[in-house]
Each structure stands twice: as C-alpha cells, then as structure tokens.
Tab-separated table of C-alpha atoms in Angstrom:
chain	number	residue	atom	x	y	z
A	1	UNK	CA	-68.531	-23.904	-49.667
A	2	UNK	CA	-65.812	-26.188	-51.003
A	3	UNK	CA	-62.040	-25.061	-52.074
A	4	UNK	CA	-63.483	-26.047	-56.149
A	5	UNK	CA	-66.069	-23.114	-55.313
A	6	UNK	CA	-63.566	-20.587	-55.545
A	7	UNK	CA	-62.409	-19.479	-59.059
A	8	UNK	CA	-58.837	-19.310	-60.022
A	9	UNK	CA	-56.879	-16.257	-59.769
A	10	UNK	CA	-56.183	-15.023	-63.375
A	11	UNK	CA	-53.102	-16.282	-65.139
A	12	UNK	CA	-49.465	-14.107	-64.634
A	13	UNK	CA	-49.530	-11.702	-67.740
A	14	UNK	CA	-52.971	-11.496	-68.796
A	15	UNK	CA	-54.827	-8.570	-68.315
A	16	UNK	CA	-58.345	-9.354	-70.226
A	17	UNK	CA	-61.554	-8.916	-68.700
A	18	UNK	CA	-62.489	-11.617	-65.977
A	19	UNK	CA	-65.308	-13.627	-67.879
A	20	UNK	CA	-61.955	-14.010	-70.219
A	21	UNK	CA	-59.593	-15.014	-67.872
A	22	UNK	CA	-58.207	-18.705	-67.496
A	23	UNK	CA	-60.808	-19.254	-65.196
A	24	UNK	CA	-63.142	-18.909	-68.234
A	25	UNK	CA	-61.754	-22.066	-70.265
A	26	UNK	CA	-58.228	-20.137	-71.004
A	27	UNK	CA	-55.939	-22.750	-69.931
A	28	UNK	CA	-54.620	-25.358	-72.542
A	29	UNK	CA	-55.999	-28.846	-72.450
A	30	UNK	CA	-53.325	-31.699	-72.750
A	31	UNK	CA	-51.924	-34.178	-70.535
A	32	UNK	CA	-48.402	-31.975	-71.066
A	33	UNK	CA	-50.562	-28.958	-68.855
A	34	UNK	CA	-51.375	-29.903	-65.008
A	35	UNK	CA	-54.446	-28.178	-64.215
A	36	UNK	CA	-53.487	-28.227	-60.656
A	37	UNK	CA	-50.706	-26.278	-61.776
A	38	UNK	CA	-52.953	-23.973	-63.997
A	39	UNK	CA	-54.887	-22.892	-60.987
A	40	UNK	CA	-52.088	-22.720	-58.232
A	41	UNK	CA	-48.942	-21.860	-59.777
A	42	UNK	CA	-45.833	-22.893	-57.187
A	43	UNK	CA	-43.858	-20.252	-58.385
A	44	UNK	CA	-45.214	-16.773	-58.261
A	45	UNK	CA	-43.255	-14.394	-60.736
A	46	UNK	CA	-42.523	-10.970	-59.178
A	47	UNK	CA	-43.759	-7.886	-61.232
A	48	UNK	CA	-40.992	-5.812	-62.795
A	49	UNK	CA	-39.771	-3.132	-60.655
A	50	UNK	CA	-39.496	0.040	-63.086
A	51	UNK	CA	-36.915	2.450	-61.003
A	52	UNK	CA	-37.075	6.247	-61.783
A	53	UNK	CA	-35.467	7.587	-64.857
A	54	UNK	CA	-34.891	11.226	-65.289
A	55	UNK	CA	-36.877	12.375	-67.733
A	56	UNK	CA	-33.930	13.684	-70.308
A	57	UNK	CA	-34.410	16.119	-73.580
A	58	UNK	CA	-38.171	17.577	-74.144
A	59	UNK	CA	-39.924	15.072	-72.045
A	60	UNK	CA	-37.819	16.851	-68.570
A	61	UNK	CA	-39.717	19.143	-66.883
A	62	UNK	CA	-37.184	21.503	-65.392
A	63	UNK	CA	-39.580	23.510	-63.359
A	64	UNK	CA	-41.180	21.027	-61.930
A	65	UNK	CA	-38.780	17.493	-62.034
A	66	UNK	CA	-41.030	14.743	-63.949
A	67	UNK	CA	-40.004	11.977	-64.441
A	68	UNK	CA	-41.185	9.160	-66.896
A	69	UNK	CA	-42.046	5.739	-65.742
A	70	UNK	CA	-42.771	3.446	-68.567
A	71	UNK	CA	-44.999	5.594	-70.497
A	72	UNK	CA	-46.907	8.702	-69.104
A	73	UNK	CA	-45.552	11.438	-66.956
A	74	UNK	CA	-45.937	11.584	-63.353
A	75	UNK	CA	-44.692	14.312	-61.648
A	76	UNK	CA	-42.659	14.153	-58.182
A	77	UNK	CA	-43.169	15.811	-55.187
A	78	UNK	CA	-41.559	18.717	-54.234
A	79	UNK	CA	-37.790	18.169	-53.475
A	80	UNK	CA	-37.721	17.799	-49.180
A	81	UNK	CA	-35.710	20.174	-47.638
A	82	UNK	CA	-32.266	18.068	-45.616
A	83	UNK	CA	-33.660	17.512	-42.266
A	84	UNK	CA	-31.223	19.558	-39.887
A	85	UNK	CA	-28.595	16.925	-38.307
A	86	UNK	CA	-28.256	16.576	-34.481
A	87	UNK	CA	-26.116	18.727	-32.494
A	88	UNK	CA	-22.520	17.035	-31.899
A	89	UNK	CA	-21.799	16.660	-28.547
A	90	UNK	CA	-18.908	18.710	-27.394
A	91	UNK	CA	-15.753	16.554	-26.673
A	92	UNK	CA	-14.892	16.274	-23.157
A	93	UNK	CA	-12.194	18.136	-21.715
A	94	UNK	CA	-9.268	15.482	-20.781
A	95	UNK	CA	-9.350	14.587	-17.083
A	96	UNK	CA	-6.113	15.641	-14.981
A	97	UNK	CA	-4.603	12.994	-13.443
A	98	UNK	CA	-5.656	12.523	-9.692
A	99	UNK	CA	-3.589	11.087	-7.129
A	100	UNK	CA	-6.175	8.931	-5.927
A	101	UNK	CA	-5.870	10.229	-1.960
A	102	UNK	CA	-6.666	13.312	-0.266
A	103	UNK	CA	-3.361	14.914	-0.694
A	104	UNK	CA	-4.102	17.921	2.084
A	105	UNK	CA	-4.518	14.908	4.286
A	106	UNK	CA	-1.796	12.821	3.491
A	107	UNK	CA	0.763	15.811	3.883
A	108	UNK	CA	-0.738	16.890	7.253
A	109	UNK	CA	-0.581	13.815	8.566
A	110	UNK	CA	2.947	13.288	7.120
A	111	UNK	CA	3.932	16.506	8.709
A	112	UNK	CA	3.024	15.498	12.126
A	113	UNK	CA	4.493	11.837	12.096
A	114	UNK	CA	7.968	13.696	10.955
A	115	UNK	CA	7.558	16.078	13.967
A	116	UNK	CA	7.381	13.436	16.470
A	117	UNK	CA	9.900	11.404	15.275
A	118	UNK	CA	12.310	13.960	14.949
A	119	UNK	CA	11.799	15.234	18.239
A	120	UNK	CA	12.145	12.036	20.039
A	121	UNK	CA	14.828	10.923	17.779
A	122	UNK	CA	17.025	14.095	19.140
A	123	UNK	CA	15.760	14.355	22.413
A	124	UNK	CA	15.556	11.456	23.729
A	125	UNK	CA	16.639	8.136	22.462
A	126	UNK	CA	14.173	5.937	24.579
A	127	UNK	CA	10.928	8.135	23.267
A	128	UNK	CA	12.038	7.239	19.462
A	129	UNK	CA	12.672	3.036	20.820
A	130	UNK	CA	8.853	3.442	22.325
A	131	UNK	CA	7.703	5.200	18.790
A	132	UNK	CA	9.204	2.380	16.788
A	133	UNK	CA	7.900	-0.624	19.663
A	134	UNK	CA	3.939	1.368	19.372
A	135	UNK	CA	4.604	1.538	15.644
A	136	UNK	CA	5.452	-2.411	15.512
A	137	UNK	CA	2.415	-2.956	17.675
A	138	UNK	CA	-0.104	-1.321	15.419
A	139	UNK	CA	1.427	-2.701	12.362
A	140	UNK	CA	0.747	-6.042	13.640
A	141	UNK	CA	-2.264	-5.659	14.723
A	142	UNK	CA	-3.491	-4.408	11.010
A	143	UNK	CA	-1.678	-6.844	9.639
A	144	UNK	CA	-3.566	-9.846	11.848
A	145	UNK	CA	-6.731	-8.298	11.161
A	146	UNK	CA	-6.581	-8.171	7.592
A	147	UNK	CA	-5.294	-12.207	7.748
A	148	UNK	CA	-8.479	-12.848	10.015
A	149	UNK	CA	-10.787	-11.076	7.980
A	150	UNK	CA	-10.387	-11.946	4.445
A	151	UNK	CA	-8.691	-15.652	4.645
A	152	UNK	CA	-9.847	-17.062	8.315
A	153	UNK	CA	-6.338	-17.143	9.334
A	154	UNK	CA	-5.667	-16.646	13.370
A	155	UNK	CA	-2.423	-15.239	13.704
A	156	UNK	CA	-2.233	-15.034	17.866
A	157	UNK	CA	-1.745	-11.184	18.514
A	158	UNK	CA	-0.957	-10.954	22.099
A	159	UNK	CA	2.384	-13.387	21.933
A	160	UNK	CA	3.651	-11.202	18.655
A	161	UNK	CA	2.327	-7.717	20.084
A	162	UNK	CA	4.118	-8.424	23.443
A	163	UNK	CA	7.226	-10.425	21.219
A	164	UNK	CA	7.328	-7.717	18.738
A	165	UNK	CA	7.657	-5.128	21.670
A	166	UNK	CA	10.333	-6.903	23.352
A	167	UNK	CA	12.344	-7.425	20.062
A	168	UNK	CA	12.469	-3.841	19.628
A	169	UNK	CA	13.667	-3.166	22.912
A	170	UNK	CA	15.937	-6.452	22.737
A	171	UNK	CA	17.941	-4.841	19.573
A	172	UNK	CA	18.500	-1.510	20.915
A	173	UNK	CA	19.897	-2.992	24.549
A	174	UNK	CA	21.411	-5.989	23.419
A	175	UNK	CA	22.231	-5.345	19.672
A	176	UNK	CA	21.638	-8.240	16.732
A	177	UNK	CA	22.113	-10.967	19.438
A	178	UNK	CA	19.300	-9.856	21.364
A	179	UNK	CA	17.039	-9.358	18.501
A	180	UNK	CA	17.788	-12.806	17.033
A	181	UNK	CA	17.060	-14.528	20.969
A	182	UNK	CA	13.790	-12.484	20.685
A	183	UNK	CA	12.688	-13.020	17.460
A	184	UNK	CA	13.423	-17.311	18.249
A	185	UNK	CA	11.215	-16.952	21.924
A	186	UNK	CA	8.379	-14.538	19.999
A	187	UNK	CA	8.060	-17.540	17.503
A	188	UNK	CA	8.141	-20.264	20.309
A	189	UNK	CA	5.177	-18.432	22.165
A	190	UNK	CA	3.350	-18.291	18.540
A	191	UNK	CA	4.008	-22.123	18.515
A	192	UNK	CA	3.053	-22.829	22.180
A	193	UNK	CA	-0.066	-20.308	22.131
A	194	UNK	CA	-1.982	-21.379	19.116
A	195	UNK	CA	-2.406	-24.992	21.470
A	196	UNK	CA	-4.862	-23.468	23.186
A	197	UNK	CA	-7.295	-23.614	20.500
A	198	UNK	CA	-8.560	-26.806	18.254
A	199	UNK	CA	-5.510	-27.904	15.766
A	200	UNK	CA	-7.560	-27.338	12.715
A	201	UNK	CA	-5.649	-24.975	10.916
A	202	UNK	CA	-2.635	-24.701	13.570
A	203	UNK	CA	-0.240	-24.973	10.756
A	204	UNK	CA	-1.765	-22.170	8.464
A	205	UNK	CA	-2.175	-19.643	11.723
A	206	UNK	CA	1.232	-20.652	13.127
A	207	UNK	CA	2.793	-20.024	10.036
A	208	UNK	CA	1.674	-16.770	9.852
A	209	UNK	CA	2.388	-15.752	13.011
A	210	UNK	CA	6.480	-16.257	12.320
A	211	UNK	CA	5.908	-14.647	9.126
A	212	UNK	CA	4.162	-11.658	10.851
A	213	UNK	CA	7.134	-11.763	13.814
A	214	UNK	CA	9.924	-11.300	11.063
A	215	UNK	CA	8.168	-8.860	8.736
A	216	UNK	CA	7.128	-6.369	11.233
A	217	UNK	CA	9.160	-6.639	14.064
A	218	UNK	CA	12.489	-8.038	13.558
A	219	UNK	CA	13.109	-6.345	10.260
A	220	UNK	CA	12.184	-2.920	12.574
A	221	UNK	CA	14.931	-3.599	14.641
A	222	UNK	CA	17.349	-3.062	12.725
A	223	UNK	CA	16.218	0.774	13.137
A	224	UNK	CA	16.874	0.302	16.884
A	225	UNK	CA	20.484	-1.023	15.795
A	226	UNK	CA	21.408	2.204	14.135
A	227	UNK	CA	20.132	4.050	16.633
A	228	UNK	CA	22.802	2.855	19.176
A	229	UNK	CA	26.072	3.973	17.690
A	230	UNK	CA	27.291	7.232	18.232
A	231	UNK	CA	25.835	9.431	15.441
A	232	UNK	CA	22.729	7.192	15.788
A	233	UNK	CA	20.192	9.607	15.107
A	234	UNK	CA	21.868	10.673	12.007
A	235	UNK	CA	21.925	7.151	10.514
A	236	UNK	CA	18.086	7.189	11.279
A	237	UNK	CA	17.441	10.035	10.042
A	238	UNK	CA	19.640	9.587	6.870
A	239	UNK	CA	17.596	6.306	6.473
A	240	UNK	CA	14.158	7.751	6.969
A	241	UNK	CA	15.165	10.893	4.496
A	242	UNK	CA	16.550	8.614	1.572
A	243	UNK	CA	13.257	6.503	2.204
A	244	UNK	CA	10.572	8.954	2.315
A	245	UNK	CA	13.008	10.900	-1.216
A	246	UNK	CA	12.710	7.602	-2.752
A	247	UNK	CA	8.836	7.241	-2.646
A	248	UNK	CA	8.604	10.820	-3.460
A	249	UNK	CA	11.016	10.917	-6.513
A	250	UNK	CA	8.874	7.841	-7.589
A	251	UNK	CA	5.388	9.525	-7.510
A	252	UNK	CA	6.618	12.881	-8.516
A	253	UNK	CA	8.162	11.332	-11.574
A	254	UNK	CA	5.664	8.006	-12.274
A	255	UNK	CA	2.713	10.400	-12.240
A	256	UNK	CA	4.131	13.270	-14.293
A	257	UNK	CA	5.607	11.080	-16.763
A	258	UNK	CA	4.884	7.623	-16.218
A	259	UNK	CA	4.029	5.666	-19.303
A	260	UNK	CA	5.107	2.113	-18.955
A	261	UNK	CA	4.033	-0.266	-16.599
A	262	UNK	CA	7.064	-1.667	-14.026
A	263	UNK	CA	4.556	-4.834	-12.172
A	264	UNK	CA	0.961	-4.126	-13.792
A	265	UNK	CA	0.371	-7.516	-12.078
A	266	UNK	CA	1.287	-6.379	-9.036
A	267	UNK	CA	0.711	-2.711	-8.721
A	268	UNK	CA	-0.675	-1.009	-11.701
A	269	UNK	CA	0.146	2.089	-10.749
A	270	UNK	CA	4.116	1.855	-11.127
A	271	UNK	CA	5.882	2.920	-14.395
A	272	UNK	CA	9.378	1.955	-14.326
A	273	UNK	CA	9.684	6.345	-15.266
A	274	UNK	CA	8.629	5.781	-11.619
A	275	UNK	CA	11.796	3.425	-10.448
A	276	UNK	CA	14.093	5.974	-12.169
A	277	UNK	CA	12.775	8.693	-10.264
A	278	UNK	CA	13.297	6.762	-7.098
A	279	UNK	CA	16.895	6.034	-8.028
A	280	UNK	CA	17.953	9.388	-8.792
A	281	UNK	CA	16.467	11.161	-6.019
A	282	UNK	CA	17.432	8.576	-3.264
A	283	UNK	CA	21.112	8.833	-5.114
A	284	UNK	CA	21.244	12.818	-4.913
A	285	UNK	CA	19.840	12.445	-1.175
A	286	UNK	CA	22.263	9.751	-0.221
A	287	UNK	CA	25.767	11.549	-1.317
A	288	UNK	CA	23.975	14.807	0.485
A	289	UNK	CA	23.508	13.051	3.946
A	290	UNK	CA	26.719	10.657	3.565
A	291	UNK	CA	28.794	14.137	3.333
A	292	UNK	CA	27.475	16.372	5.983
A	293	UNK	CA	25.011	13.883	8.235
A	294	UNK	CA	27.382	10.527	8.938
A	295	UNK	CA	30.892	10.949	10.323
A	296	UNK	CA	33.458	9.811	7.967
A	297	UNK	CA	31.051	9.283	5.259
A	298	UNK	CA	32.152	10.254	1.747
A	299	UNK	CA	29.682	11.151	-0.982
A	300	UNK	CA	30.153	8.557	-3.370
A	301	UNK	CA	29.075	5.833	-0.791
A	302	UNK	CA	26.143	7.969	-0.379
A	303	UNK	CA	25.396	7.597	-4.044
A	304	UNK	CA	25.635	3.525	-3.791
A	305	UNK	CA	22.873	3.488	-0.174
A	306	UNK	CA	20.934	5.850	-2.415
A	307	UNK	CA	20.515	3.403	-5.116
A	308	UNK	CA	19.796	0.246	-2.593
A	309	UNK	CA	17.267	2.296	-0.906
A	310	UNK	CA	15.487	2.921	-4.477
A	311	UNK	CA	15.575	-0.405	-5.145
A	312	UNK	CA	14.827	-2.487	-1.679
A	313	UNK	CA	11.631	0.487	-0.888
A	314	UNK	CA	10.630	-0.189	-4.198
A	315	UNK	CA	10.915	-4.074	-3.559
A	316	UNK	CA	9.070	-3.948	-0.042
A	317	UNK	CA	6.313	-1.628	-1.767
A	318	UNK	CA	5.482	-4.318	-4.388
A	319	UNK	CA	6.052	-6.664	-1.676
A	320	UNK	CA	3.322	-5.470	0.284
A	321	UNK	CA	1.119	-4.663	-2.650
A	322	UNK	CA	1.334	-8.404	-3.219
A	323	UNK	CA	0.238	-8.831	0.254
A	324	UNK	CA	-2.924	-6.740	-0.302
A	325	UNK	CA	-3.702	-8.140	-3.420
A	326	UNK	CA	-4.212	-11.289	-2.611
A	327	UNK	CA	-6.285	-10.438	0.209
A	328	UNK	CA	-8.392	-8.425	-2.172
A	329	UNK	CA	-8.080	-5.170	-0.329
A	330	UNK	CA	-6.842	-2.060	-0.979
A	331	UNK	CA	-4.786	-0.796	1.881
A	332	UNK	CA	-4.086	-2.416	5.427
A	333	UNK	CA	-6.045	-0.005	7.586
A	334	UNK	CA	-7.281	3.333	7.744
A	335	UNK	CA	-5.468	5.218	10.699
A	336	UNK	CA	-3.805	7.465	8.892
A	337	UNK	CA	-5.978	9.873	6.826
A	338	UNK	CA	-4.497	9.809	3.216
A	339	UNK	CA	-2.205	7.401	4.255
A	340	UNK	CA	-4.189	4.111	4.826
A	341	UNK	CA	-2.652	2.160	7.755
A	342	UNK	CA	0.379	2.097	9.656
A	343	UNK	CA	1.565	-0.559	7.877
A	344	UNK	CA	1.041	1.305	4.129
A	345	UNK	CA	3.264	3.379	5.771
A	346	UNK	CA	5.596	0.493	7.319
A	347	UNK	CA	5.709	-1.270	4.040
A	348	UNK	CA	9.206	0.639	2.150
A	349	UNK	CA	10.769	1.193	5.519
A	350	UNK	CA	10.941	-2.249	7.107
A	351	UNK	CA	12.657	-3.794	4.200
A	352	UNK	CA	15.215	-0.936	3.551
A	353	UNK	CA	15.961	-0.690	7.379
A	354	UNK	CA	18.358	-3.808	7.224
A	355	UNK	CA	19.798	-2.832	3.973
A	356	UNK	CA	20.973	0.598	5.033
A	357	UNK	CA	21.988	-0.673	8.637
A	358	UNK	CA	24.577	-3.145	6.650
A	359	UNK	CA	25.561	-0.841	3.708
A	360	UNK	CA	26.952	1.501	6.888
A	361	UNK	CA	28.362	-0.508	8.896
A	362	UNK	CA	30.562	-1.629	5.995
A	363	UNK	CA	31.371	2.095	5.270
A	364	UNK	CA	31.721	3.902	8.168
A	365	UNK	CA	31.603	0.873	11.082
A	366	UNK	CA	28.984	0.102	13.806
A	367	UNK	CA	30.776	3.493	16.072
C-alpha cells in the first residue's frame, strides 16, 4: 500500500457525509487550486474554542447552574467544595544570641589564672617573673605550631623558648637594657640555628622567628619592667584590671547592643557599640586604680591609660585575629577550656603592656 492509497482527510468546515467529502470529487479543478494542497493543507486551522457563558434570564438554571454553550444546555457538575489549605508552619521563635564558647568554662578557668597570678604577684615577685617566662614559653610554642602547620614555616623553638625565657628574666634584673641585649642575642641564635638545616626557605623561617621573639617575648617584658618599681604589683595589677575591663566592657556591650560592624574583614564579630564599651569601662577602671592603686596617681590620668588600653587591646585583638585568619584557623590552641590558647589569651595584653608601662612612667616615674 502506497501513500495515493490513503484517502484525504475531509476538507476544514465541511461536515457532509464521507462519500461527499472532498475526497469524493469536492475540490475545485483549476490550475489556481494545488491539489497537493487540497489533500495536505500546511496550515491546520484550530477549532473555535467556545468558553462558558452563564446562562442569563430564563435559559439559567438556578438550582442546578447550566450553562449554554453554543446552542443546547449542558449542565455542570456540582460546584467542588475548596480543598482545605495546608497547615502554616508556625514561625520560629528568634534564637538568643550565643556567645559562641562555653561560658561556665571560660569563667572557671578565668577564675583560676586570676588566683595564681595574684598570689604570686603579692607574694612573691620571682613566682609572678616564672608565670610570665612559662606563659611566654607556651605562647610561643602555639604560635610556632600554628606557623608549621598551616604555611610550612619552621620557626626554631628551642633558641626563642630558651631566648624568650631569658628576655623575661633579662627585663626584670636588668631593666629595658637587658631586654633590648636579649631580644638582639635571641634573634642572633634564630639566625645562627636555622643553618643547621637546608637554606630553602631560611629567609621565610628566620623571619618569623624575630617576628615571634618581639611579639611574644619582648613585648611581655615590659610586664617584668613594671613589676620592678616600688608599687610594682600595683602597676601590674592596674594593667591586667584595665585589660581584662576593656575586653569585658567590649563583649558585654558588642553583644547586647552591637549593630555595626568595626573590621568585618578582620573580625566579624566586633561592632564599634563594642569599642565604646571598651573605652568607657577601661576609662571608669583607669581613674579608679590611678586614685587608690598607684602612688601619686591622680584620676584624670587614669581616665587617659583607660582610653589607650581600649584602644591598643582592641588593636592587638584585631591584630591577632589577622594572624589567625590568614592561617585559616580559628584560635591558636586549645589549653584553655573556653579560652582557646594561651596566646588568645596573650593577644590584648602583650600589646597594651608597653603602652601602659610608658603612659606611667610619664605620670608617676619609673619609682
């Protein structure tokens, strides 16, 4: 069977019985008329689409909602009942804001630190000098680690642990002269010990090393420094006080009422709400401990240390957040339950321990 077997489908619009059709001689002869055309039309016209008209007047059935299309009367279904919607989803409750660390933690361990530094601050002088030289040691160890871990740099430990310790004790014996011949032999032995091993990447490890030497260390010196005039553990405890007021004004008031951002780049978590905070609690602190901790100390210079604290442990924070970020971690170590490491602890004292050092000598003398 051929294609010219089949017969023609009957012409768009006529509706006559099939031996009628255009099949059946209907289509017009003349060369104006394609017959190709005639059988297989190219353009296939769509049958009207009639849409539903309410049946208005008489022809409305109100019982039973006919409705007319295009001649006789058809009657609709029943009307549906709605379909019940879902149940909404109650909205959740707004989450509380969370400190991010285990608080119960952070305080106990907190607690503790402050009891042994106290007590060897008051007691005995020495006991605090070995705190701060253990304190240096861990810090750099941390701090080493970290550099070794996530960028292959080989800071040498042993010639800044043993430099580091010596610095310490250098500062307190000797005063700034001793701490600056200590810091210059600590980064000597860095130089001289990093020989032992192949020179490929000597100047990236060495380079560390006096970085590390200086930022733990040597800037922790200037603790022992304070410690050696005559109300000595009053300066360090006026400095650790205005510190650790600082950070807390700053978290108290950043996560109660932070809103914008002070370094999202840096640390997303500081609103400069936060910074104020800082500023006036360290300021209230400051003319408190000027006027009843440091001999001949007036409150209005305690004011002007509490500001620099705000600002330099705010400073040394980000500083150390920078730190961290580039070496894609979150805190230096995890000794200290809720703290992180000793040096997330390190990281607003070592910068403001200079600062406050300087600001009272110029007030009150090195006595």
């Amino acid at each position: 069977m051929n294609d010219s077997s089949w017969e023609a489908p009957p012409r768009a619009g006529y509706w006559g019985p099939p031996d009628q059709g255009p099949g059946q001689g209907a289509t017009p002869a003349g060369p104006a008329y394609d017959a190709q055309d005639a059988l297989f039309p190219s353009e296939t016209q769509p049958m009207p689409i009639v849409p539903d008209v309410p049946v208005s007047g008489g022809d409305q059935d109100d019982d039973r909602g006919a409705t007319r299309m295009g001649g006789p009367l058809f009657r609709d279904e029943p009307p549906q009942e709605p379909m019940p919607s879902a149940p909404q989803p109650a909205p959740a409750a707004p989450q509380k804001k969370s400190a991010g660390r285990d608080l119960g933690a952070a305080i106990g361990v907190g607690v503790g630190l402050g009891a042994v530094i106290i007590a060897s601050l008051f007691i005995v002088k020495a006991v605090f000098i070995g705190v701060i030289a253990v304190a240096v040691v861990v810090g750099l160890w941390e701090l080493t680690s970290r550099l070794e871990e996530r960028k292959g740099i080989k800071a040498p430990l042993v010639p800044l642990a043993v430099g580091g310790a010596a610095m310490v004790v250098a500062g307190y014996v000797r005063g700034a002269e001793g701490a600056w011949v200590a810091m210059a032999l600590t980064a000597l032995a860095v130089l001289v010990w990093r020989m032992t091993e192949p020179p490929e990447g000597y100047l990236k490890d060495v380079t560390a090393g006096v970085f590390a030497a200086f930022y733990v260390p040597f800037l922790a010196t200037f603790v022992a420094l304070m410690l050696t005039a005559d109300d000595g553990p009053q300066r360090v405890l006026t400095f650790l006080l205005l510190t650790v007021v600082s950070d807390t004004g700053a978290y108290a008031i950043g996560w109660r009422f932070g809103k914008h951002k002070l370094a999202p780049r840096i640390s997303p978590g500081k609103t400069r709400e936060g910074l104020l905070g800082a500023v006036t609690f360290a300021m209230a602190a400051g003319a408190v401990c000027m006027q009843f901790l440091i001999d001949d100390g007036t409150w209005w210079q305690g004011l002007l240390i509490g500001f620099a604290v705000a600002v330099s442990a705010t400073l040394g924070d980000l500083g150390e957040s920078m730190i961290k970020r580039d070496l894609g971690i979150k805190d230096m170590g995890t000794l200290l339950p809720g703290h992180g490491g000793i040096m997330d602890r390190l990281d607003s004292l070592l910068p403001t321990a200079p600062v406050v050092w300087l600001l009272l000598v110029v007030f009150v003398g090195s006595g």
